[in-house]
PDB file of C-alpha atoms in Angstrom:
ATOM      1  CA  ASP A   1     -24.485   2.916 -13.789  1.00 96.00           C
ATOM      2  CA  THR A   2     -23.023   0.575 -16.432  1.00 97.00           C
ATOM      3  CA  LYS A   3     -21.342   3.526 -18.142  1.00 98.00           C
ATOM      4  CA  LEU A   4     -19.683   4.534 -14.870  1.00 98.00           C
ATOM      5  CA  GLN A   5     -18.584   0.946 -14.222  1.00 98.00           C
ATOM      6  CA  MET A   6     -16.942   0.816 -17.662  1.00 98.00           C
ATOM      7  CA  LEU A   7     -15.163   4.143 -17.112  1.00 98.00           C
ATOM      8  CA  VAL A   8     -13.726   2.854 -13.831  1.00 98.00           C
ATOM      9  CA  PHE A   9     -12.604  -0.300 -15.663  1.00 98.00           C
ATOM     10  CA  ILE A  10     -10.899   1.778 -18.379  1.00 98.00           C
ATOM     11  CA  VAL A  11      -9.170   3.990 -15.790  1.00 98.00           C
ATOM     12  CA  ASN A  12      -7.788   0.938 -13.965  1.00 97.00           C
ATOM     13  CA  THR A  13      -6.750  -0.821 -17.187  1.00 98.00           C
ATOM     14  CA  LEU A  14      -4.830   2.236 -18.414  1.00 98.00           C
ATOM     15  CA  PHE A  15      -3.148   2.527 -15.017  1.00 97.00           C
ATOM     16  CA  LYS A  16      -2.132  -1.144 -15.006  1.00 96.00           C
ATOM     17  CA  THR A  17      -0.636  -0.738 -18.501  1.00 97.00           C
ATOM     18  CA  ASP A  18       1.358   2.343 -17.386  1.00 97.00           C
ATOM     19  CA  LYS A  19      -0.676   4.801 -19.486  1.00 98.00           C
ATOM     20  CA  LEU A  20      -1.012   7.139 -16.524  1.00 98.00           C
ATOM     21  CA  ASN A  21      -1.853  10.384 -18.309  1.00 98.00           C
ATOM     22  CA  GLU A  22      -4.541   8.632 -20.353  1.00 98.00           C
ATOM     23  CA  SER A  23      -5.862   7.098 -17.139  1.00 98.00           C
ATOM     24  CA  LEU A  24      -6.177  10.595 -15.653  1.00 98.00           C
ATOM     25  CA  LYS A  25      -8.040  11.796 -18.753  1.00 98.00           C
ATOM     26  CA  TYR A  26     -10.593   9.041 -18.290  1.00 98.00           C
ATOM     27  CA  THR A  27     -10.747   9.911 -14.595  1.00 98.00           C
ATOM     28  CA  GLU A  28     -12.053  13.338 -15.598  1.00 98.00           C
ATOM     29  CA  LYS A  29     -14.524  11.671 -17.975  1.00 98.00           C
ATOM     30  CA  LEU A  30     -15.666   9.588 -15.022  1.00 98.00           C
ATOM     31  CA  LYS A  31     -16.228  12.711 -12.941  1.00 98.00           C
ATOM     32  CA  SER A  32     -18.228  14.360 -15.735  1.00 98.00           C
ATOM     33  CA  ALA A  33     -20.361  11.242 -16.117  1.00 98.00           C
ATOM     34  CA  MET A  34     -20.978  11.206 -12.358  1.00 98.00           C
ATOM     35  CA  GLU A  35     -22.556  14.659 -12.695  1.00 97.00           C
ATOM     36  CA  GLU A  36     -25.087  13.391 -15.249  1.00 97.00           C
ATOM     37  CA  PHE A  37     -28.716  12.491 -14.493  1.00 96.00           C
ATOM     38  CA  HIS A  38     -28.822  14.888 -11.528  1.00 96.00           C
ATOM     39  CA  ARG A  39     -25.860  13.095  -9.870  1.00 96.00           C
ATOM     40  CA  LEU A  40     -27.880   9.881  -9.633  1.00 96.00           C
ATOM     41  CA  HIS A  41     -24.827   7.716  -8.872  1.00 97.00           C
ATOM     42  CA  PHE A  42     -22.429  10.438  -7.743  1.00 97.00           C
ATOM     43  CA  ASP A  43     -22.003   9.257  -4.145  1.00 95.00           C
ATOM     44  CA  LYS A  44     -21.695   5.612  -5.215  1.00 96.00           C
ATOM     45  CA  TYR A  45     -18.706   6.408  -7.441  1.00 97.00           C
ATOM     46  CA  LEU A  46     -17.084   9.211  -5.452  1.00 97.00           C
ATOM     47  CA  PHE A  47     -14.537   6.896  -3.845  1.00 97.00           C
ATOM     48  CA  PHE A  48     -13.667   5.323  -7.211  1.00 97.00           C
ATOM     49  CA  TYR A  49     -13.034   8.788  -8.625  1.00 98.00           C
ATOM     50  CA  TYR A  50     -10.694   9.654  -5.767  1.00 98.00           C
ATOM     51  CA  ASN A  51      -9.031   6.241  -6.008  1.00 97.00           C
ATOM     52  CA  SER A  52      -8.343   6.886  -9.696  1.00 98.00           C
ATOM     53  CA  LEU A  53      -6.596  10.137  -8.814  1.00 98.00           C
ATOM     54  CA  VAL A  54      -4.594   8.595  -5.978  1.00 98.00           C
ATOM     55  CA  ILE A  55      -3.229   5.595  -7.880  1.00 97.00           C
ATOM     56  CA  ASN A  56      -2.047   7.753 -10.775  1.00 98.00           C
ATOM     57  CA  TYR A  57      -0.623  10.644  -8.784  1.00 98.00           C
ATOM     58  CA  SER A  58       1.134   8.200  -6.459  1.00 97.00           C
ATOM     59  CA  ARG A  59       3.316   7.523  -9.505  1.00 96.00           C
ATOM     60  CA  LEU A  60       3.297  10.952 -11.193  1.00 98.00           C
ATOM     61  CA  ASP A  61       3.257  13.474  -8.341  1.00 98.00           C
ATOM     62  CA  ARG A  62       3.421  12.135  -4.779  1.00 98.00           C
ATOM     63  CA  ASN A  63       2.768  15.515  -3.172  1.00 98.00           C
ATOM     64  CA  LYS A  64      -0.429  15.781  -5.216  1.00 98.00           C
ATOM     65  CA  ALA A  65      -1.405  12.268  -4.105  1.00 98.00           C
ATOM     66  CA  ILE A  66      -0.939  13.286  -0.452  1.00 98.00           C
ATOM     67  CA  GLU A  67      -3.051  16.397  -1.036  1.00 98.00           C
ATOM     68  CA  ILE A  68      -5.862  14.272  -2.509  1.00 98.00           C
ATOM     69  CA  LEU A  69      -5.695  11.732   0.334  1.00 98.00           C
ATOM     70  CA  ASN A  70      -5.882  14.514   2.928  1.00 97.00           C
ATOM     71  CA  GLU A  71      -8.903  15.903   1.086  1.00 97.00           C
ATOM     72  CA  MET A  72     -10.506  12.466   1.284  1.00 97.00           C
ATOM     73  CA  LYS A  73     -10.002  12.480   5.074  1.00 95.00           C
ATOM     74  CA  THR A  74     -12.303  15.517   5.316  1.00 96.00           C
ATOM     75  CA  ASN A  75     -15.098  13.884   3.308  1.00 95.00           C
ATOM     76  CA  GLU A  76     -17.645  12.444   5.735  1.00 94.00           C
ATOM     77  CA  LYS A  77     -19.312  10.241   3.107  1.00 93.00           C
ATOM     78  CA  ILE A  78     -16.050   8.520   2.273  1.00 95.00           C
ATOM     79  CA  CYS A  79     -14.849   8.149   5.868  1.00 95.00           C
ATOM     80  CA  ALA A  80     -18.213   6.689   6.877  1.00 95.00           C
ATOM     81  CA  ASN A  81     -17.075   3.553   5.058  1.00 96.00           C
ATOM     82  CA  ASN A  82     -14.531   1.681   7.185  1.00 96.00           C
ATOM     83  CA  PHE A  83     -12.721   0.197   4.181  1.00 95.00           C
ATOM     84  CA  TYR A  84     -12.392   3.563   2.431  1.00 97.00           C
ATOM     85  CA  GLU A  85     -10.994   5.155   5.584  1.00 97.00           C
ATOM     86  CA  LEU A  86      -8.451   2.329   5.848  1.00 97.00           C
ATOM     87  CA  PHE A  87      -7.520   2.928   2.197  1.00 96.00           C
ATOM     88  CA  ILE A  88      -6.724   6.589   2.935  1.00 97.00           C
ATOM     89  CA  TYR A  89      -4.266   5.966   5.757  1.00 97.00           C
ATOM     90  CA  LEU A  90      -2.710   2.944   4.059  1.00 97.00           C
ATOM     91  CA  ASN A  91      -1.998   4.959   0.936  1.00 97.00           C
ATOM     92  CA  LEU A  92      -0.656   7.874   2.961  1.00 98.00           C
ATOM     93  CA  ALA A  93       1.771   5.462   4.632  1.00 98.00           C
ATOM     94  CA  VAL A  94       2.914   4.122   1.245  1.00 98.00           C
ATOM     95  CA  VAL A  95       3.260   7.507  -0.464  1.00 98.00           C
ATOM     96  CA  TYR A  96       5.285   8.892   2.443  1.00 98.00           C
ATOM     97  CA  PHE A  97       7.427   5.751   2.323  1.00 98.00           C
ATOM     98  CA  ASP A  98       8.062   6.323  -1.386  1.00 97.00           C
ATOM     99  CA  LYS A  99       9.086   9.893  -0.525  1.00 97.00           C
ATOM    100  CA  LYS A 100      11.466   8.397   2.068  1.00 97.00           C
ATOM    101  CA  ASP A 101       9.632  10.259   4.825  1.00 98.00           C
ATOM    102  CA  PHE A 102       9.631   7.207   7.058  1.00 98.00           C
ATOM    103  CA  HIS A 103       8.480   9.048  10.190  1.00 97.00           C
ATOM    104  CA  GLN A 104       5.265  10.173   8.479  1.00 98.00           C
ATOM    105  CA  SER A 105       4.870   6.703   7.012  1.00 98.00           C
ATOM    106  CA  ILE A 106       4.982   5.017  10.423  1.00 98.00           C
ATOM    107  CA  ARG A 107       2.620   7.633  11.902  1.00 97.00           C
ATOM    108  CA  ASN A 108      -0.025   6.756   9.339  1.00 97.00           C
ATOM    109  CA  LEU A 109       0.516   3.029   9.897  1.00 96.00           C
ATOM    110  CA  HIS A 110      -0.040   3.593  13.620  1.00 95.00           C
ATOM    111  CA  LYS A 111      -3.342   5.324  12.873  1.00 96.00           C
ATOM    112  CA  ILE A 112      -4.467   2.316  10.856  1.00 97.00           C
ATOM    113  CA  TYR A 113      -4.354   0.035  13.906  1.00 95.00           C
ATOM    114  CA  LEU A 114      -6.939   2.256  15.631  1.00 95.00           C
ATOM    115  CA  LEU A 115      -9.445   2.150  12.777  1.00 96.00           C
ATOM    116  CA  ASN A 116     -12.550  -0.017  12.802  1.00 94.00           C
ATOM    117  CA  GLY A 117     -11.689  -0.904   9.221  1.00 95.00           C
ATOM    118  CA  TYR A 118      -8.467  -2.539  10.393  1.00 96.00           C
ATOM    119  CA  LYS A 119     -10.111  -4.383  13.275  1.00 94.00           C
ATOM    120  CA  THR A 120     -12.690  -5.921  10.936  1.00 94.00           C
ATOM    121  CA  ALA A 121     -10.296  -6.450   8.005  1.00 95.00           C
ATOM    122  CA  ASP A 122      -9.397  -9.893   6.691  1.00 95.00           C
ATOM    123  CA  GLN A 123      -6.404 -11.284   8.554  1.00 96.00           C
ATOM    124  CA  SER A 124      -4.430 -11.616   5.317  1.00 95.00           C
ATOM    125  CA  LEU A 125      -4.652  -7.820   4.889  1.00 96.00           C
ATOM    126  CA  GLN A 126      -3.614  -7.291   8.516  1.00 97.00           C
ATOM    127  CA  PHE A 127      -0.660  -9.586   7.782  1.00 97.00           C
ATOM    128  CA  LYS A 128       0.450  -7.526   4.758  1.00 97.00           C
ATOM    129  CA  ILE A 129       0.156  -4.327   6.807  1.00 97.00           C
ATOM    130  CA  ALA A 130       2.361  -5.883   9.504  1.00 97.00           C
ATOM    131  CA  ILE A 131       4.958  -6.770   6.837  1.00 97.00           C
ATOM    132  CA  ALA A 132       4.882  -3.162   5.609  1.00 97.00           C
ATOM    133  CA  GLU A 133       5.543  -1.956   9.142  1.00 97.00           C
ATOM    134  CA  LEU A 134       8.615  -4.209   9.401  1.00 98.00           C
ATOM    135  CA  ILE A 135      10.026  -2.595   6.263  1.00 98.00           C
ATOM    136  CA  VAL A 136       9.393   0.930   7.562  1.00 98.00           C
ATOM    137  CA  ARG A 137      10.869   0.047  10.973  1.00 97.00           C
ATOM    138  CA  TYR A 138      14.011  -1.191   9.253  1.00 97.00           C
ATOM    139  CA  GLU A 139      14.344   2.099   7.370  1.00 97.00           C
ATOM    140  CA  LEU A 140      13.948   3.991  10.648  1.00 97.00           C
ATOM    141  CA  SER A 141      16.836   1.937  12.142  1.00 94.00           C
ATOM    142  CA  ASP A 142      14.532   1.291  15.081  1.00 88.00           C
ATOM    143  CA  GLU A 143      16.220  -1.993  15.997  1.00 92.00           C
ATOM    144  CA  ASP A 144      14.607  -2.609  19.391  1.00 94.00           C
ATOM    145  CA  THR A 145      11.083  -2.087  18.086  1.00 96.00           C
ATOM    146  CA  LEU A 146      11.849  -3.994  14.887  1.00 96.00           C
ATOM    147  CA  GLU A 147      13.111  -6.998  16.835  1.00 96.00           C
ATOM    148  CA  TYR A 148       9.933  -6.964  18.952  1.00 97.00           C
ATOM    149  CA  LYS A 149       7.710  -6.581  15.881  1.00 97.00           C
ATOM    150  CA  LEU A 150       9.456  -9.463  14.112  1.00 97.00           C
ATOM    151  CA  ARG A 151       8.643 -11.757  17.031  1.00 97.00           C
ATOM    152  CA  GLN A 152       5.089 -10.456  17.170  1.00 97.00           C
ATOM    153  CA  VAL A 153       4.456 -11.047  13.449  1.00 97.00           C
ATOM    154  CA  LYS A 154       5.838 -14.591  13.648  1.00 97.00           C
ATOM    155  CA  LYS A 155       3.542 -15.296  16.589  1.00 97.00           C
ATOM    156  CA  ASP A 156       0.357 -13.530  15.459  1.00 96.00           C
ATOM    157  CA  PHE A 157       0.466 -14.783  11.862  1.00 97.00           C
ATOM    158  CA  ARG A 158       2.184 -18.146  12.273  1.00 96.00           C
ATOM    159  CA  HIS A 159      -0.674 -20.003  10.550  1.00 97.00           C
ATOM    160  CA  LEU A 160      -0.400 -17.707   7.510  1.00 97.00           C
ATOM    161  CA  LEU A 161       3.388 -18.065   7.449  1.00 96.00           C
ATOM    162  CA  ALA A 162       2.941 -21.826   7.289  1.00 96.00           C
ATOM    163  CA  GLN A 163       0.979 -21.558   4.023  1.00 95.00           C
ATOM    164  CA  ASN A 164       2.769 -21.991   0.684  1.00 92.00           C
ATOM    165  CA  GLU A 165       1.114 -18.901  -0.760  1.00 91.00           C
ATOM    166  CA  ASN A 166       2.964 -16.772   1.801  1.00 93.00           C
ATOM    167  CA  ILE A 167       6.435 -18.219   1.228  1.00 92.00           C
ATOM    168  CA  ARG A 168       7.738 -14.853  -0.028  1.00 92.00           C
ATOM    169  CA  GLU A 169       6.590 -13.140   3.159  1.00 95.00           C
ATOM    170  CA  LYS A 170       8.205 -15.860   5.263  1.00 95.00           C
ATOM    171  CA  GLU A 171      11.494 -15.431   3.396  1.00 95.00           C
ATOM    172  CA  LEU A 172      11.246 -11.639   3.608  1.00 96.00           C
ATOM    173  CA  ILE A 173      10.814 -11.742   7.390  1.00 97.00           C
ATOM    174  CA  GLU A 174      13.908 -13.924   7.667  1.00 97.00           C
ATOM    175  CA  ILE A 175      15.853 -11.531   5.434  1.00 97.00           C
ATOM    176  CA  ILE A 176      14.799  -8.456   7.418  1.00 97.00           C
ATOM    177  CA  GLY A 177      15.976 -10.159  10.612  1.00 96.00           C
ATOM    178  CA  LYS A 178      19.380 -10.854   9.043  1.00 96.00           C
ATOM    179  CA  MET A 179      19.621  -7.356   7.541  1.00 96.00           C
ATOM    180  CA  MET A 180      19.011  -5.881  10.972  1.00 94.00           C
ATOM    181  CA  LYS A 181      22.036  -7.735  12.366  1.00 93.00           C
ATOM    182  CA  SER A 182      24.324  -7.255   9.343  1.00 94.00           C
ATOM    183  CA  ALA A 183      27.071  -4.625   9.524  1.00 91.00           C
ATOM    184  CA  ASP A 184      26.947  -4.089   5.749  1.00 95.00           C
ATOM    185  CA  VAL A 185      24.222  -5.792   3.719  1.00 95.00           C
ATOM    186  CA  LYS A 186      25.919  -5.268   0.339  1.00 94.00           C
ATOM    187  CA  LYS A 187      29.118  -6.954   1.563  1.00 95.00           C
ATOM    188  CA  ASP A 188      27.318  -9.809   3.291  1.00 96.00           C
ATOM    189  CA  GLN A 189      27.520 -12.407   0.515  1.00 95.00           C
ATOM    190  CA  ALA A 190      25.309 -14.988   2.215  1.00 95.00           C
ATOM    191  CA  LEU A 191      22.607 -12.372   2.800  1.00 96.00           C
ATOM    192  CA  VAL A 192      22.891 -10.992  -0.738  1.00 95.00           C
ATOM    193  CA  LYS A 193      22.342 -14.523  -2.080  1.00 95.00           C
ATOM    194  CA  LYS A 194      19.205 -14.879   0.053  1.00 94.00           C
ATOM    195  CA  ILE A 195      17.891 -11.563  -1.273  1.00 95.00           C
ATOM    196  CA  GLN A 196      18.674 -12.524  -4.866  1.00 94.00           C
ATOM    197  CA  ALA A 197      16.880 -15.848  -4.370  1.00 92.00           C
ATOM    198  CA  LEU A 198      13.778 -14.023  -3.155  1.00 92.00           C
ATOM    199  CA  LEU A 199      13.939 -11.616  -6.097  1.00 90.00           C
ATOM    200  CA  LYS A 200      13.816 -14.640  -8.412  1.00 86.00           C
ATOM    201  CA  HIS A 201      11.037 -16.313  -6.421  1.00 72.00           C
ATOM    202  CA  GLY A 202       7.705 -15.392  -7.926  1.00 62.00           C
ATOM    203  CA  GLU A 203       6.314 -12.100  -9.179  1.00 64.00           C
ATOM    204  CA  ALA A 204       5.312  -9.044  -7.193  1.00 64.00           C
ATOM    205  CA  SER A 205       1.704  -9.162  -6.023  1.00 72.00           C
ATOM    206  CA  ASP A 206      -0.856  -6.370  -5.904  1.00 77.00           C
ATOM    207  CA  SER A 207      -1.517  -7.435  -2.320  1.00 84.00           C
ATOM    208  CA  GLU A 208       1.937  -6.206  -1.261  1.00 93.00           C
ATOM    209  CA  ILE A 209       1.545  -2.896   0.553  1.00 95.00           C
ATOM    210  CA  ILE A 210       5.175  -1.995  -0.146  1.00 95.00           C
ATOM    211  CA  GLN A 211       6.644  -3.783  -3.161  1.00 92.00           C
ATOM    212  CA  TYR A 212       9.217  -6.224  -1.766  1.00 94.00           C
ATOM    213  CA  ARG A 213      11.135  -6.543  -5.021  1.00 91.00           C
ATOM    214  CA  ASN A 214      11.713  -2.788  -5.485  1.00 92.00           C
ATOM    215  CA  TRP A 215      12.706  -2.331  -1.859  1.00 95.00           C
ATOM    216  CA  LEU A 216      15.152  -5.231  -1.773  1.00 95.00           C
ATOM    217  CA  LYS A 217      16.791  -4.309  -5.089  1.00 93.00           C
ATOM    218  CA  ASP A 218      17.957  -1.046  -3.524  1.00 92.00           C
ATOM    219  CA  LYS A 219      19.628  -2.932  -0.688  1.00 93.00           C
ATOM    220  CA  ILE A 220      22.049  -4.916  -2.863  1.00 91.00           C
TER     221      ILE A 220
END
């Protein structure tokens, strides 16, 4: 069990340091180790194995990542865990977003709201998912729905928006609202300044479903 824990740690460390191919090599070592001792801990680490594949292929080969996530959806042992099932659809939404297939991205976000894993999730995670939906809605140019969702997020998560730790989200929501009404974001100097200020404000967080910094950079 300790050996498997250490392999997962190595996989994640290599991923975080952008050594993706090495991370995948250790992912295969993890799988081989899971087969040892008559698969004693195989089921316990199955999700971590799949997670290792998904995080790396989400950067190296998005179509492969989608294939792996769809395979995970057919695995009853994984989907029996509410959090793991939420992980699948959340990652599908992000990978499709990265592929600029915004219709598939929003479809998978919609499915998330129906999952038990979402209903029982920490409200801070629900908040980050709502922020991700705002970004996808903007890309879909779905102005009516986006305007409604902006109001809904401000209402449903007002206590989180009042906290200093969520200042970037608060600023992002304001920016999205202004982007929606701007005829040309790149020529809107006041808006560009707001975006640049946010880009300078703090570092990207792992809790961001869609990386705000990368998305906003493309807009200016």
